[in-house]
Amino acid sequence: MTDPGRTAILRAARRAFALQPYKAVTLRGIAADANVSAALIVKHFGSKESLFEQVADFSEAADLLLAAPDEMLGRHAVLTLVNYRREHGLDLLVRVIFSAGSGDERALIREHFRDQVARAFAARLTGDDAELRAELITAQLLGLGAAILINKTGTTATADPETVADLYAPGIQALIH
Amino acid sequence: MTDPGRTAILRAARRAFALQPYKAVTLRGIAADANVSAALIVKHFGSKESLFEQVADFSEAADLLLAAPDEMLGRHAVLTLVNYRREHGLDLLVRVIFSAGSGDERALIREHFRDQVARAFAARLTGDDAELRAELITAQLLGLGAAILINKTGTTATADPETVADLYAPGIQALIH
């Protein structure tokens, strides 16, 4: 179901485009990091530009995370994030953190995150502080992805996803109204 | 109260040591990034080794975050993180995320985070899933720091810290028992 070459390319591309200025990134460097040929990258993703666009695009992540009715959105988002990480070896959101602090093309990664993820959550909320609550929902999801990333053999990374959701989803769900 | 030179050095050092292998980091590079002299770094922090040790050390962060009784620990941790960020221009925890994925000396940053922060929270918990709940508490704090980092003019970064705590702390507090 998951193509290991494609996953390795995406992982290397996310790292490269988040950590380096766009002009410093090369398909050859990504290919070396992913242990594939540059030709395979072109086959899967086309050009460097279209690979960057894929890295900077959170629309699929948002579609997956938000595919539930309001009353179960918190649990759905937690389970989706954890299960996607386990099935695909990739986090849906966390790459945006690595793009922090730079004023170059990487700002686009952060802008897309805000437009596609934070605003999509905000659009599901009503009442006071909807924008702040939406940001805090994405904060919780980013934190969950980060915790798995920094401790790949830790309890969050290895626990039953339903148990993680039992503990982590209520804090998210409390912000959804 | 906060020395701007010292803050700039720490910020540059955290970035350098989290993103590059230890042997690739130079005091000269950190000095250039922080816009100070290498001599000022030596004056404040001594050697490259002792600067790395400071970057990899979360004991002060843990002491600050955990300085509250159990029943108000969630709120205290949120307010401490947000207020420290605003007063010092530095996040207490988020650098550990940037150290992810490398097998070199940076693993020490993640190990110290686990030993000094996650275990300190776990030691305050009893009952089922204490280790998992402690990791999920640190996940929420990492996410909060990350959300501020990626959107420095966003609502989380600029809202009244008490409002942020009103919304964000209950999810943390629910894991503390």
CSV table of C-alpha atoms in Angstrom, one decimal:
chain,number,residue,atom,x,y,z
A,1,MET,CA,0.0,0.0,0.0
A,2,THR,CA,2.8,2.4,0.9
A,3,ASP,CA,5.6,2.6,-1.6
A,4,PRO,CA,8.9,2.6,0.4
A,5,GLY,CA,10.8,4.6,-2.2
A,6,ARG,CA,8.1,7.3,-2.4
A,7,THR,CA,8.0,7.5,1.4
A,8,ALA,CA,11.7,7.8,1.6
A,9,ILE,CA,11.6,10.6,-1.0
A,10,LEU,CA,8.9,12.5,0.8
A,11,ARG,CA,10.7,12.2,4.1
A,12,ALA,CA,14.0,13.4,2.6
A,13,ALA,CA,12.2,16.2,0.7
A,14,ARG,CA,10.3,17.4,3.8
A,15,ARG,CA,13.6,17.6,5.7
A,16,ALA,CA,15.4,19.3,2.9
A,17,PHE,CA,12.8,21.9,2.1
A,18,ALA,CA,12.0,22.7,5.7
A,19,LEU,CA,15.6,23.0,6.9
A,20,GLN,CA,17.3,24.6,3.9
A,21,PRO,CA,16.5,27.6,1.7
A,22,TYR,CA,14.7,26.6,-1.5
A,23,LYS,CA,17.7,27.5,-3.7
A,24,ALA,CA,20.1,25.3,-1.6
A,25,VAL,CA,17.9,22.2,-2.1
A,26,THR,CA,18.8,19.8,-5.0
A,27,LEU,CA,17.0,16.7,-6.2
A,28,ARG,CA,20.4,15.0,-6.2
A,29,GLY,CA,20.8,15.8,-2.5
A,30,ILE,CA,17.3,14.5,-1.7
A,31,ALA,CA,17.9,11.4,-3.8
A,32,ALA,CA,21.1,10.7,-1.9
A,33,ASP,CA,19.3,11.2,1.5
A,34,ALA,CA,16.5,8.9,0.4
A,35,ASN,CA,18.8,6.4,-1.1
A,36,VAL,CA,17.1,6.4,-4.5
A,37,SER,CA,17.9,7.8,-7.9
A,38,ALA,CA,17.1,11.4,-8.9
A,39,ALA,CA,15.2,9.8,-11.8
A,40,LEU,CA,12.8,8.1,-9.4
A,41,ILE,CA,12.0,11.4,-7.8
A,42,VAL,CA,11.3,12.9,-11.2
A,43,LYS,CA,9.1,9.9,-12.0
A,44,HIS,CA,7.1,10.3,-8.8
A,45,PHE,CA,7.0,14.0,-8.4
A,46,GLY,CA,8.2,15.8,-11.5
A,47,SER,CA,10.4,18.8,-10.9
A,48,LYS,CA,12.0,20.2,-7.8
A,49,GLU,CA,9.2,22.9,-7.8
A,50,SER,CA,6.4,20.4,-7.8
A,51,LEU,CA,8.1,18.4,-5.1
A,52,PHE,CA,8.3,21.5,-3.0
A,53,GLU,CA,4.6,22.3,-3.6
A,54,GLN,CA,3.8,18.8,-2.4
A,55,VAL,CA,5.8,19.3,0.8
A,56,ALA,CA,4.2,22.7,1.4
A,57,ASP,CA,0.7,21.4,0.8
A,58,PHE,CA,-1.4,20.4,3.8
A,59,SER,CA,-4.7,20.0,2.0
A,60,GLU,CA,-4.7,16.2,2.0
A,61,ALA,CA,-3.7,16.3,5.7
A,62,ALA,CA,-6.5,18.7,6.5
A,63,ASP,CA,-9.0,16.6,4.5
A,64,LEU,CA,-8.0,13.5,6.5
A,65,LEU,CA,-7.9,15.1,9.9
A,66,LEU,CA,-11.2,16.9,9.5
A,67,ALA,CA,-13.2,14.0,8.0
A,68,ALA,CA,-15.6,13.6,11.0
A,69,PRO,CA,-18.6,15.3,12.5
A,70,ASP,CA,-17.9,18.0,15.1
A,71,GLU,CA,-18.9,15.8,18.1
A,72,MET,CA,-16.2,13.2,17.3
A,73,LEU,CA,-13.6,15.4,15.6
A,74,GLY,CA,-11.1,15.4,18.4
A,75,ARG,CA,-10.9,11.6,18.6
A,76,HIS,CA,-10.9,11.3,14.8
A,77,ALA,CA,-8.0,13.7,14.4
A,78,VAL,CA,-5.9,12.0,17.1
A,79,LEU,CA,-6.5,8.5,15.6
A,80,THR,CA,-5.9,9.7,12.1
A,81,LEU,CA,-2.6,11.3,13.0
A,82,VAL,CA,-1.3,8.3,15.0
A,83,ASN,CA,-2.5,5.7,12.5
A,84,TYR,CA,-1.2,7.6,9.5
A,85,ARG,CA,2.2,7.8,11.1
A,86,ARG,CA,2.2,4.1,11.8
A,87,GLU,CA,0.9,3.1,8.3
A,88,HIS,CA,2.9,5.5,6.2
A,89,GLY,CA,5.9,6.3,8.4
A,90,LEU,CA,5.2,10.0,7.9
A,91,ASP,CA,3.6,12.7,10.1
A,92,LEU,CA,0.8,14.7,8.6
A,93,LEU,CA,1.7,18.1,10.1
A,94,VAL,CA,5.0,18.2,12.0
A,95,ARG,CA,7.2,19.3,9.1
A,96,VAL,CA,5.7,22.8,9.5
A,97,ILE,CA,7.7,23.1,12.8
A,98,PHE,CA,10.9,22.6,11.0
A,99,SER,CA,10.2,25.4,8.6
A,100,ALA,CA,10.1,27.9,11.6
A,101,GLY,CA,12.2,31.0,11.7
A,102,SER,CA,13.1,31.5,8.1
A,103,GLY,CA,12.1,34.4,5.9
A,104,ASP,CA,12.5,32.7,2.5
A,105,GLU,CA,10.3,30.3,0.5
A,106,ARG,CA,9.8,28.2,3.7
A,107,ALA,CA,7.4,30.9,4.9
A,108,LEU,CA,5.0,29.3,2.3
A,109,ILE,CA,5.0,26.1,4.3
A,110,ARG,CA,3.8,27.9,7.4
A,111,GLU,CA,1.3,30.0,5.4
A,112,HIS,CA,-0.2,26.9,3.9
A,113,PHE,CA,-0.4,25.3,7.3
A,114,ARG,CA,-2.3,28.3,8.6
A,115,ASP,CA,-4.6,28.5,5.6
A,116,GLN,CA,-5.3,24.9,5.1
A,117,VAL,CA,-5.2,23.4,8.6
A,118,ALA,CA,-5.7,26.1,11.2
A,119,ARG,CA,-8.4,27.9,9.2
A,120,ALA,CA,-10.1,24.6,8.4
A,121,PHE,CA,-10.5,23.9,12.1
A,122,ALA,CA,-11.5,27.5,12.8
A,123,ALA,CA,-14.3,27.1,10.2
A,124,ARG,CA,-15.7,24.2,12.2
A,125,LEU,CA,-15.9,26.3,15.4
A,126,THR,CA,-18.3,29.0,16.6
A,127,GLY,CA,-18.3,31.4,19.4
A,128,ASP,CA,-15.6,33.2,21.3
A,129,ASP,CA,-11.9,32.7,20.5
A,130,ALA,CA,-12.6,30.4,17.5
A,131,GLU,CA,-9.3,31.4,15.9
A,132,LEU,CA,-7.3,30.9,19.1
A,133,ARG,CA,-9.1,27.6,19.8
A,134,ALA,CA,-8.3,26.4,16.2
A,135,GLU,CA,-4.6,27.2,16.7
A,136,LEU,CA,-4.6,25.4,20.0
A,137,ILE,CA,-6.1,22.3,18.4
A,138,THR,CA,-3.4,22.4,15.8
A,139,ALA,CA,-0.9,22.9,18.6
A,140,GLN,CA,-2.1,19.7,20.3
A,141,LEU,CA,-1.8,17.8,17.0
A,142,LEU,CA,1.7,19.2,16.3
A,143,GLY,CA,2.7,18.2,19.8
A,144,LEU,CA,1.5,14.7,19.4
A,145,GLY,CA,3.4,14.3,16.1
A,146,ALA,CA,6.5,15.8,17.7
A,147,ALA,CA,6.3,13.5,20.7
A,148,ILE,CA,6.3,10.5,18.5
A,149,LEU,CA,9.1,11.9,16.4
A,150,ILE,CA,11.5,12.5,19.2
A,151,ASN,CA,10.9,9.2,20.9
A,152,LYS,CA,10.1,6.6,18.3
A,153,THR,CA,10.2,3.8,20.8
A,154,GLY,CA,8.4,5.7,23.5
A,155,THR,CA,5.0,5.0,24.9
A,156,THR,CA,3.1,7.4,22.7
A,157,ALA,CA,4.7,5.9,19.6
A,158,THR,CA,3.9,2.3,20.6
A,159,ALA,CA,0.8,2.5,22.7
A,160,ASP,CA,-2.6,1.3,21.3
A,161,PRO,CA,-3.9,4.2,19.3
A,162,GLU,CA,-7.3,3.9,21.0
A,163,THR,CA,-5.6,4.4,24.4
A,164,VAL,CA,-3.7,7.5,23.1
A,165,ALA,CA,-7.0,8.8,21.8
A,166,ASP,CA,-8.8,8.1,25.1
A,167,LEU,CA,-6.2,10.3,26.9
A,168,TYR,CA,-5.4,12.9,24.3
A,169,ALA,CA,-8.6,13.5,22.4
A,170,PRO,CA,-10.7,15.0,25.2
A,171,GLY,CA,-8.4,18.0,25.5
A,172,ILE,CA,-8.9,18.7,21.8
A,173,GLN,CA,-12.6,17.9,21.8
A,174,ALA,CA,-13.1,20.5,24.6
A,175,LEU,CA,-12.0,23.2,22.2
A,176,ILE,CA,-14.6,22.2,19.5
A,177,HIS,CA,-17.9,23.9,19.9
B,1,MET,CA,16.5,41.4,33.1
B,2,THR,CA,17.2,39.4,29.9
B,3,ASP,CA,20.6,40.0,28.3
B,4,PRO,CA,19.9,40.4,24.6
B,5,GLY,CA,23.4,39.1,23.6
B,6,ARG,CA,23.0,36.1,25.8
B,7,THR,CA,19.5,35.4,24.4
B,8,ALA,CA,20.8,35.7,20.8
B,9,ILE,CA,23.7,33.3,21.6
B,10,LEU,CA,21.4,30.8,23.2
B,11,ARG,CA,18.9,31.0,20.3
B,12,ALA,CA,21.7,30.5,17.7
B,13,ALA,CA,23.3,27.7,19.7
B,14,ARG,CA,20.1,25.8,20.1
B,15,ARG,CA,19.5,26.1,16.3
B,16,ALA,CA,23.1,25.0,15.5
B,17,PHE,CA,23.3,22.1,17.9
B,18,ALA,CA,19.9,20.8,17.1
B,19,LEU,CA,20.2,21.0,13.4
B,20,GLN,CA,23.9,20.1,12.8
B,21,PRO,CA,26.1,17.3,14.0
B,22,TYR,CA,28.2,18.4,17.0
B,23,LYS,CA,31.4,18.3,15.1
B,24,ALA,CA,30.0,20.6,12.4
B,25,VAL,CA,29.1,23.3,14.9
B,26,THR,CA,31.6,26.1,15.5
B,27,LEU,CA,31.5,29.0,18.0
B,28,ARG,CA,32.4,31.2,15.1
B,29,GLY,CA,29.3,30.1,13.2
B,30,ILE,CA,27.1,30.6,16.3
B,31,ALA,CA,28.7,34.0,16.9
B,32,ALA,CA,27.9,35.1,13.3
B,33,ASP,CA,24.3,33.8,13.5
B,34,ALA,CA,23.9,35.7,16.9
B,35,ASN,CA,25.6,38.8,15.6
B,36,VAL,CA,28.1,38.8,18.5
B,37,SER,CA,31.8,38.0,18.9
B,38,ALA,CA,33.0,34.5,19.6
B,39,ALA,CA,34.7,36.1,22.7
B,40,LEU,CA,31.3,37.0,24.1
B,41,ILE,CA,30.2,33.4,23.8
B,42,VAL,CA,33.3,32.2,25.6
B,43,LYS,CA,32.7,34.9,28.3
B,44,HIS,CA,29.1,33.8,28.8
B,45,PHE,CA,29.3,30.0,28.3
B,46,GLY,CA,33.0,29.0,28.2
B,47,SER,CA,33.7,26.3,25.6
B,48,LYS,CA,31.7,24.8,22.8
B,49,GLU,CA,31.3,21.7,24.9
B,50,SER,CA,29.8,23.6,27.8
B,51,LEU,CA,27.5,25.6,25.5
B,52,PHE,CA,26.2,22.3,24.1
B,53,GLU,CA,25.7,21.0,27.6
B,54,GLN,CA,23.5,24.0,28.3
B,55,VAL,CA,21.5,23.5,25.1
B,56,ALA,CA,21.0,19.8,26.0
B,57,ASP,CA,20.0,20.5,29.6
B,58,PHE,CA,16.3,20.8,30.4
B,59,SER,CA,16.7,20.7,34.2
B,60,GLU,CA,16.0,24.4,34.6
B,61,ALA,CA,13.0,24.1,32.2
B,62,ALA,CA,11.7,21.2,34.2
B,63,ASP,CA,12.1,23.0,37.5
B,64,LEU,CA,10.2,26.0,36.3
B,65,LEU,CA,7.4,24.0,34.6
B,66,LEU,CA,6.9,21.7,37.6
B,67,ALA,CA,6.9,24.3,40.3
B,68,ALA,CA,3.3,23.9,41.3
B,69,PRO,CA,1.2,21.5,43.3
B,70,ASP,CA,-0.5,18.7,41.3
B,71,GLU,CA,-4.0,20.3,41.3
B,72,MET,CA,-2.8,23.4,39.4
B,73,LEU,CA,0.2,21.9,37.5
B,74,GLY,CA,-1.5,22.1,34.1
B,75,ARG,CA,-2.3,25.8,34.3
B,76,HIS,CA,1.1,26.5,35.9
B,77,ALA,CA,3.0,24.8,33.1
B,78,VAL,CA,1.0,26.5,30.3
B,79,LEU,CA,1.5,30.0,31.9
B,80,THR,CA,5.2,29.3,32.6
B,81,LEU,CA,5.8,28.3,29.0
B,82,VAL,CA,3.9,31.2,27.5
B,83,ASN,CA,5.3,33.8,29.8
B,84,TYR,CA,8.8,32.6,29.6
B,85,ARG,CA,8.6,32.8,25.8
B,86,ARG,CA,7.4,36.3,26.0
B,87,GLU,CA,9.8,37.5,28.6
B,88,HIS,CA,13.0,35.8,27.3
B,89,GLY,CA,12.2,35.3,23.6
B,90,LEU,CA,13.0,31.6,24.1
B,91,ASP,CA,10.9,28.5,24.4
B,92,LEU,CA,11.7,26.1,27.3
B,93,LEU,CA,11.3,22.9,25.4
B,94,VAL,CA,10.8,23.1,21.7
B,95,ARG,CA,14.5,22.7,20.7
B,96,VAL,CA,14.2,19.0,21.3
B,97,ILE,CA,11.9,18.7,18.3
B,98,PHE,CA,14.7,20.0,16.1
B,99,SER,CA,17.1,17.4,17.3
B,100,ALA,CA,14.8,14.6,16.0
B,101,GLY,CA,16.0,12.0,13.7
B,102,SER,CA,19.8,12.1,14.1
B,103,GLY,CA,21.9,9.4,15.6
B,104,ASP,CA,24.8,11.5,16.7
B,105,GLU,CA,25.4,13.7,19.8
B,106,ARG,CA,22.0,15.2,19.3
B,107,ALA,CA,20.4,12.1,20.7
B,108,LEU,CA,21.7,13.4,24.0
B,109,ILE,CA,19.2,16.4,23.7
B,110,ARG,CA,16.3,13.9,23.3
B,111,GLU,CA,17.6,11.7,26.2
B,112,HIS,CA,17.9,14.6,28.5
B,113,PHE,CA,14.4,15.8,27.5
B,114,ARG,CA,13.0,12.3,28.4
B,115,ASP,CA,15.0,12.0,31.6
B,116,GLN,CA,14.6,15.6,32.9
B,117,VAL,CA,11.1,16.6,31.6
B,118,ALA,CA,9.0,13.6,30.7
B,119,ARG,CA,10.2,11.5,33.8
B,120,ALA,CA,9.7,14.5,36.1
B,121,PHE,CA,6.1,14.7,35.0
B,122,ALA,CA,5.7,10.9,35.3
B,123,ALA,CA,7.0,11.1,38.8
B,124,ARG,CA,4.1,13.4,39.7
B,125,LEU,CA,1.5,10.9,38.4
B,126,THR,CA,0.0,7.7,39.8
B,127,GLY,CA,-2.2,5.0,38.4
B,128,ASP,CA,-2.5,3.6,34.9
B,129,ASP,CA,-0.6,4.8,32.0
B,130,ALA,CA,1.5,7.3,34.0
B,131,GLU,CA,4.4,7.1,31.5
B,132,LEU,CA,2.1,7.6,28.6
B,133,ARG,CA,0.2,10.4,30.3
B,134,ALA,CA,3.5,12.1,31.1
B,135,GLU,CA,4.6,11.9,27.5
B,136,LEU,CA,1.3,13.3,26.3
B,137,ILE,CA,1.6,16.2,28.8
B,138,THR,CA,5.0,17.0,27.2
B,139,ALA,CA,3.4,16.6,23.8
B,140,GLN,CA,0.9,19.3,24.6
B,141,LEU,CA,3.6,21.7,25.9
B,142,LEU,CA,5.8,21.0,22.8
B,143,GLY,CA,2.8,21.7,20.6
B,144,LEU,CA,2.1,25.0,22.4
B,145,GLY,CA,5.7,26.1,21.9
B,146,ALA,CA,5.7,25.0,18.3
B,147,ALA,CA,2.4,26.8,17.5
B,148,ILE,CA,3.9,30.1,18.9
B,149,LEU,CA,7.1,29.5,17.0
B,150,ILE,CA,5.5,28.9,13.6
B,151,ASN,CA,3.1,31.9,13.9
B,152,LYS,CA,4.8,34.6,15.9
B,153,THR,CA,2.0,37.1,15.2
B,154,GLY,CA,-0.8,34.5,15.6
B,155,THR,CA,-3.5,34.4,18.2
B,156,THR,CA,-1.6,31.9,20.5
B,157,ALA,CA,1.5,34.1,20.4
B,158,THR,CA,-0.4,37.3,21.2
B,159,ALA,CA,-3.4,36.4,23.2
B,160,ASP,CA,-3.6,37.0,27.0
B,161,PRO,CA,-1.7,34.2,28.6
B,162,GLU,CA,-4.5,33.6,31.0
B,163,THR,CA,-6.9,33.1,28.1
B,164,VAL,CA,-4.5,30.6,26.6
B,165,ALA,CA,-4.3,28.8,29.9
B,166,ASP,CA,-8.1,28.8,30.3
B,167,LEU,CA,-8.4,26.9,27.0
B,168,TYR,CA,-5.2,24.8,26.9
B,169,ALA,CA,-4.5,23.9,30.6
B,170,PRO,CA,-7.6,21.7,31.2
B,171,GLY,CA,-6.5,19.1,28.6
B,172,ILE,CA,-3.2,18.9,30.4
B,173,GLN,CA,-4.7,18.9,33.9
B,174,ALA,CA,-7.0,16.0,32.9
B,175,LEU,CA,-3.9,13.8,32.6
B,176,ILE,CA,-2.6,14.7,36.0
B,177,HIS,CA,-3.8,12.4,38.7
